[in-house]
Short mmCIF file of C-alpha atoms in Angstrom, two decimals:
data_model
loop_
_atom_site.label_atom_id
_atom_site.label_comp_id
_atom_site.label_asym_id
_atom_site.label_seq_id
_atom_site.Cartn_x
_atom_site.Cartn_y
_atom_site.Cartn_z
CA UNK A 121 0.00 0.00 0.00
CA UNK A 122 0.90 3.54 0.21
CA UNK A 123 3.29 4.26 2.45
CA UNK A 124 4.74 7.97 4.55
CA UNK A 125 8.46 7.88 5.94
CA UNK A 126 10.81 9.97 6.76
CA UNK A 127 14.31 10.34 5.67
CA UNK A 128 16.04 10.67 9.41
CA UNK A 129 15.04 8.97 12.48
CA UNK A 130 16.46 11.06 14.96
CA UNK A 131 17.79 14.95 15.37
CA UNK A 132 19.82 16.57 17.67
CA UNK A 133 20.03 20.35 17.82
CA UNK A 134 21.35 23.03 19.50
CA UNK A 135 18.68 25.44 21.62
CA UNK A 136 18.35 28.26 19.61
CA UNK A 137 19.11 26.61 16.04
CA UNK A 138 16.45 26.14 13.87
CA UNK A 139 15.17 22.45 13.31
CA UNK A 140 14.39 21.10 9.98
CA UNK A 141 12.25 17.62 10.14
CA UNK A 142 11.73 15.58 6.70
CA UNK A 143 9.21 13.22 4.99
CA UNK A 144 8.53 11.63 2.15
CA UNK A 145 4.99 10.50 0.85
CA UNK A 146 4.53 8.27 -2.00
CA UNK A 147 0.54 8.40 -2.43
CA UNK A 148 -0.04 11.03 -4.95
CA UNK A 149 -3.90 11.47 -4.75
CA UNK A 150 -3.28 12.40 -1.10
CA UNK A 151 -4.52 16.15 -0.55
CA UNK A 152 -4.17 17.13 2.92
CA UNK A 153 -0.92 16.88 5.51
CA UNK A 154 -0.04 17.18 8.96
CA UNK A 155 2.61 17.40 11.63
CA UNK A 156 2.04 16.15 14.53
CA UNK A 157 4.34 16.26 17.96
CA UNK A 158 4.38 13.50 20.23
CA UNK A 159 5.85 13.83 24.04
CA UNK A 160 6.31 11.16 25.94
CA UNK A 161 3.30 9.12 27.76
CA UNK A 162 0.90 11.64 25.64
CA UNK A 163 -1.01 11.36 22.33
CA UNK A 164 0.25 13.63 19.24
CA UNK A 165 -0.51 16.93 19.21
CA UNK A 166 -1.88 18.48 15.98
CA UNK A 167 1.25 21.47 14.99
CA UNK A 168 0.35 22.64 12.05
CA UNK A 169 -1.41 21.25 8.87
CA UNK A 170 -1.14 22.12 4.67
CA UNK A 171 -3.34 21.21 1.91
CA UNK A 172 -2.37 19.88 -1.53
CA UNK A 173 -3.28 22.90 -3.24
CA UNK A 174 -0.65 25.15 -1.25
CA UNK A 175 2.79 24.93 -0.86
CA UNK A 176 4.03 26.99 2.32
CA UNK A 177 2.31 27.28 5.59
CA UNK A 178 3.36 29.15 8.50
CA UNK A 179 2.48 28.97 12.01
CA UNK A 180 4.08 30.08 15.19
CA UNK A 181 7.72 29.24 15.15
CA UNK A 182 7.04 26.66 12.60
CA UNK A 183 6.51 26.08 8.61
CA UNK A 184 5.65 23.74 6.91
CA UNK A 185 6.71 23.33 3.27
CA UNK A 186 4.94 21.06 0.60
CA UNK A 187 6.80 19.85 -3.02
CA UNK A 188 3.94 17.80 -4.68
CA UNK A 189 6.65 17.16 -7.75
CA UNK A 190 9.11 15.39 -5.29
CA UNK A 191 6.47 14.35 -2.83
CA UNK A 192 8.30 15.65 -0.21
CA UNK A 193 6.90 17.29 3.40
CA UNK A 194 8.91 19.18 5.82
CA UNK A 195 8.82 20.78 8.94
CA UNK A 196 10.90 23.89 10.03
CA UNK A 197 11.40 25.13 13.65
CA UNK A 198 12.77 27.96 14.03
CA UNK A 199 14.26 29.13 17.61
CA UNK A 200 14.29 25.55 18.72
CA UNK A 201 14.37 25.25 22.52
CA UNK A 202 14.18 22.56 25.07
CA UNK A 203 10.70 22.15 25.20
CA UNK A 204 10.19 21.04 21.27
CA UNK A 205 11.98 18.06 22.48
CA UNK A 206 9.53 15.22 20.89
CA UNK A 207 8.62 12.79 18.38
CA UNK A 208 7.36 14.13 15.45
CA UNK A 209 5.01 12.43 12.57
CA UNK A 210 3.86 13.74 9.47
CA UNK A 211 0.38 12.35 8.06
CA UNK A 212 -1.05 12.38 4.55
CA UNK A 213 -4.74 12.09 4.09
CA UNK A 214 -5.92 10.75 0.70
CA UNK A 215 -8.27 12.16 -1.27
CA UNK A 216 -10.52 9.69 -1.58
CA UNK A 217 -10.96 8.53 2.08
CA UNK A 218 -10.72 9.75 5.36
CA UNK A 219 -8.13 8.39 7.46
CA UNK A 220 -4.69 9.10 8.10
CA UNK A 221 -1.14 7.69 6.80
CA UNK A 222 0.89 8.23 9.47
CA UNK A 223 5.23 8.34 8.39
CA UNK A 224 7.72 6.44 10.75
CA UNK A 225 8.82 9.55 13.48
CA UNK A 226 11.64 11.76 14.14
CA UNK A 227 13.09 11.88 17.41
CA UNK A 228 14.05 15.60 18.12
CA UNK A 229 16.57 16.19 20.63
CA UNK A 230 17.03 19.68 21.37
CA UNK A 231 20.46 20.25 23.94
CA UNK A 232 20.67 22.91 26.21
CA UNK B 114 -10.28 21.55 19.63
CA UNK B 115 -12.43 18.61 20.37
CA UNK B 116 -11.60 17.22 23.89
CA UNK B 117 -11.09 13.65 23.86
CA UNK B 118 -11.15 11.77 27.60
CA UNK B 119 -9.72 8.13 26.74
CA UNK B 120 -9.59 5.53 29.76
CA UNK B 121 -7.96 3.56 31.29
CA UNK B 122 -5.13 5.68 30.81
CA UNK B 123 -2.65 2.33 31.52
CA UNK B 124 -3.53 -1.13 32.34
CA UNK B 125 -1.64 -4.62 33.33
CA UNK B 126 -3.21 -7.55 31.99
CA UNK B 127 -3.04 -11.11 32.67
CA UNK B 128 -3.02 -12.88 28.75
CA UNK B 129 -5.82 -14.39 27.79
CA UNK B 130 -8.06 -11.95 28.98
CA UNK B 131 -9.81 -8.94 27.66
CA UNK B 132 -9.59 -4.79 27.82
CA UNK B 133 -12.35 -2.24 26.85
CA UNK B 134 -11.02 0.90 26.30
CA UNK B 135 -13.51 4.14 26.47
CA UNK B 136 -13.36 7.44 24.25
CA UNK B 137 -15.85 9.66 25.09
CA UNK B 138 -15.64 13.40 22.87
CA UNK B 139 -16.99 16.63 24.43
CA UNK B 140 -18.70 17.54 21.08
CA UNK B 141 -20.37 15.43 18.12
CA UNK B 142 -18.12 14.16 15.84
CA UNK B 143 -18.60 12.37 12.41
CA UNK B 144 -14.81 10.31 11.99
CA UNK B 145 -13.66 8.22 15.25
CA UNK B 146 -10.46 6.08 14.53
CA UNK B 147 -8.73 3.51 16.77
CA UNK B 148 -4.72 3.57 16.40
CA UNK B 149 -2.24 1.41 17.97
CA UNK B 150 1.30 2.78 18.42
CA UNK B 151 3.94 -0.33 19.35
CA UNK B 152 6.90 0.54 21.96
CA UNK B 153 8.96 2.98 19.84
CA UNK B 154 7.21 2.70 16.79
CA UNK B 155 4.54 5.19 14.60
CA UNK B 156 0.94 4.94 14.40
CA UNK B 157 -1.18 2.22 12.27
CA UNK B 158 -4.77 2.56 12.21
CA UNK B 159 -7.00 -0.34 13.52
CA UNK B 160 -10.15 0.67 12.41
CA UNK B 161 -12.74 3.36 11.50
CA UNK B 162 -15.81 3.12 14.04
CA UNK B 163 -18.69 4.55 12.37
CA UNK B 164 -21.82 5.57 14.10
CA UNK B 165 -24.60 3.08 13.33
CA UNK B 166 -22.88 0.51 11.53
CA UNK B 167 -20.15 -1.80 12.31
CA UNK B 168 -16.19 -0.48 12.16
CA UNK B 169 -14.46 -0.56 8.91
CA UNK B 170 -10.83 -2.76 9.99
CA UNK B 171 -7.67 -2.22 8.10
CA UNK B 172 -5.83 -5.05 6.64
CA UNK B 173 -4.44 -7.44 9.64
CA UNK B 174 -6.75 -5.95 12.05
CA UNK B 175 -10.28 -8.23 12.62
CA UNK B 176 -13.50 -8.12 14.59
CA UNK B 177 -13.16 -10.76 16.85
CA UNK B 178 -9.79 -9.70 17.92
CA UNK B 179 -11.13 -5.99 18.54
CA UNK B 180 -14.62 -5.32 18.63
CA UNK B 181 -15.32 -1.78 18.33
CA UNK B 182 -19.06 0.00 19.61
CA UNK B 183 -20.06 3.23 18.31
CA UNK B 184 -23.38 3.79 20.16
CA UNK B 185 -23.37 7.79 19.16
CA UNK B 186 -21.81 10.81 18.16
CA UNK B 187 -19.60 10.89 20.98
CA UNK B 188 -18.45 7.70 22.28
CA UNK B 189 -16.77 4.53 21.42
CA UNK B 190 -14.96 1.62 23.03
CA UNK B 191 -12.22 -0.74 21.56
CA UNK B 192 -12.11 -3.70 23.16
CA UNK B 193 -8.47 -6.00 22.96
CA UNK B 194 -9.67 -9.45 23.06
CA UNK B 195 -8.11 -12.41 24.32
CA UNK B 196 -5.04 -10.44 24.96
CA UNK B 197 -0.80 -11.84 24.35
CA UNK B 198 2.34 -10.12 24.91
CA UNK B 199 2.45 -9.12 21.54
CA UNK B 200 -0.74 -6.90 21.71
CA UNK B 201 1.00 -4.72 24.65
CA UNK B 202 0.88 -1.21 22.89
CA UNK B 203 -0.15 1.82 23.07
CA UNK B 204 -3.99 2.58 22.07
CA UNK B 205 -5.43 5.92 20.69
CA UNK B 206 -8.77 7.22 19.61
CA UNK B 207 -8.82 9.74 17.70
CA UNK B 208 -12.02 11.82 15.92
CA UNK B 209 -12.41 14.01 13.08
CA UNK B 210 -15.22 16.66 11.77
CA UNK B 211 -17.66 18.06 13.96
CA UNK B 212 -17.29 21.80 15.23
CA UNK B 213 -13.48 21.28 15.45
CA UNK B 214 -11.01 21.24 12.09
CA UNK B 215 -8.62 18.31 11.73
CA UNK B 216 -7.69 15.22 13.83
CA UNK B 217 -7.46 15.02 16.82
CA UNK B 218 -5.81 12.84 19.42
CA UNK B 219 -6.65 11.40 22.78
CA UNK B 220 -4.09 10.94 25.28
CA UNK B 221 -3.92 7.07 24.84
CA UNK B 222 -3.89 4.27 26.81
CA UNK B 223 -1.15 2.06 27.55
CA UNK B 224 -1.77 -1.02 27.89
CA UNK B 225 0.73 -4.21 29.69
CA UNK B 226 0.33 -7.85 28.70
CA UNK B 227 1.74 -9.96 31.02
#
């Protein structure tokens, strides 16, 4: 089936650096993506989401960026501190259905 | 956001027995998914519970192993049934639609097969 991963497993950055977090999708019909941060013992948390039709999204501190030709997600931080210390997913959504595709994680480490 | 109360929010279970787990949304929602998350590993959905009609199960994933109830708008239950080592894992609900945009995640239950 379709599959979401992403091209590092784990990141370690400096407090104050900005944080860069990758994925790769392979489903083409999918039209809707999110990041999602996951601390430990908790569920994800919904960061910040980007439809198929757009390609740049900015929230607080973070942006997401969307390449539909290279099917290719990412997720910048920017000001990275201590506290974005997490696992984060990205999730595709196809168009024709309603559930989620969740990719593989990133562990980011951010040191003090 | 929708506010999603999941529980038990951990359990220890002897194998061969069985676990309901509870999701109960503060707001009418149309999507409710059960996810499992193994030690260390990303999310794969279970199943789609759907509100008046029996859960739609992803490939590897069957009724009789986990029986899913969605009595309403609000609620749903995943039960593990006849539980191994192999099914200790993290469980989350999550829900979609309603008044709230996107999907949304409950806090998960973690559940010990011993």
């Amino acid at each position: 089936g379709e599959s979401v991963g992403l091209h590092l497993p784990t990141l370690s950055v400096q407090e104050g650096d900005n944080s860069i977090i990758n994925c790769a999708y392979s489903n083409s019909a999918s039209d809707y993506f999110i990041w999602y941060k996951q601390e430990s013992g908790k569920g994800p948390q919904f960061i910040i989401d980007i439809r198929s039709n757009m390609d740049k999204r900015q929230g607080q501190r973070v942006t997401v960026l969307l390449n539909k030709t290279v099917k290719h997600l990412s997720l910048q931080i920017a000001a990275t501190q201590p506290g974005d210390s997490a696992v984060y997913f990205c999730a595709e959504r196809e168009t024709s259905g309603s559930r989620l595709t969740f990719g593989e994680g990133t562990q980011l480490t951010v040191n003090p | 956001s929708a506010v999603i109360s999941q529980k038990p929010s951990r359990d220890i279970c002897q194998r061969g027995t069985s676990l309901t787990i509870q999701c109960q949304v503060d707001s009418q929602v149309t999507m409710m998914f059960w996810y499992r998350q193994q030690p260390g590993q990303s999310l794969t959905l279970i199943a789609t519970a759907n509100q008046g009609s029996e859960a739609t199960y992803e490939s590897g994933f069957v009724i009789d192993k986990f029986p899913i109830s969605r009595p309403n708008l609000t609620f749903s239950t995943l039960t593990v049934s006849n539980m191994s080592p192999e099914d200790s894992s993290i469980y989350l609900c999550s829900v979609a639609g309603g008044i709230s945009y996107g999907y949304t995640f409950g806090s998960g239950t973690r559940l010990t097969v011993v």
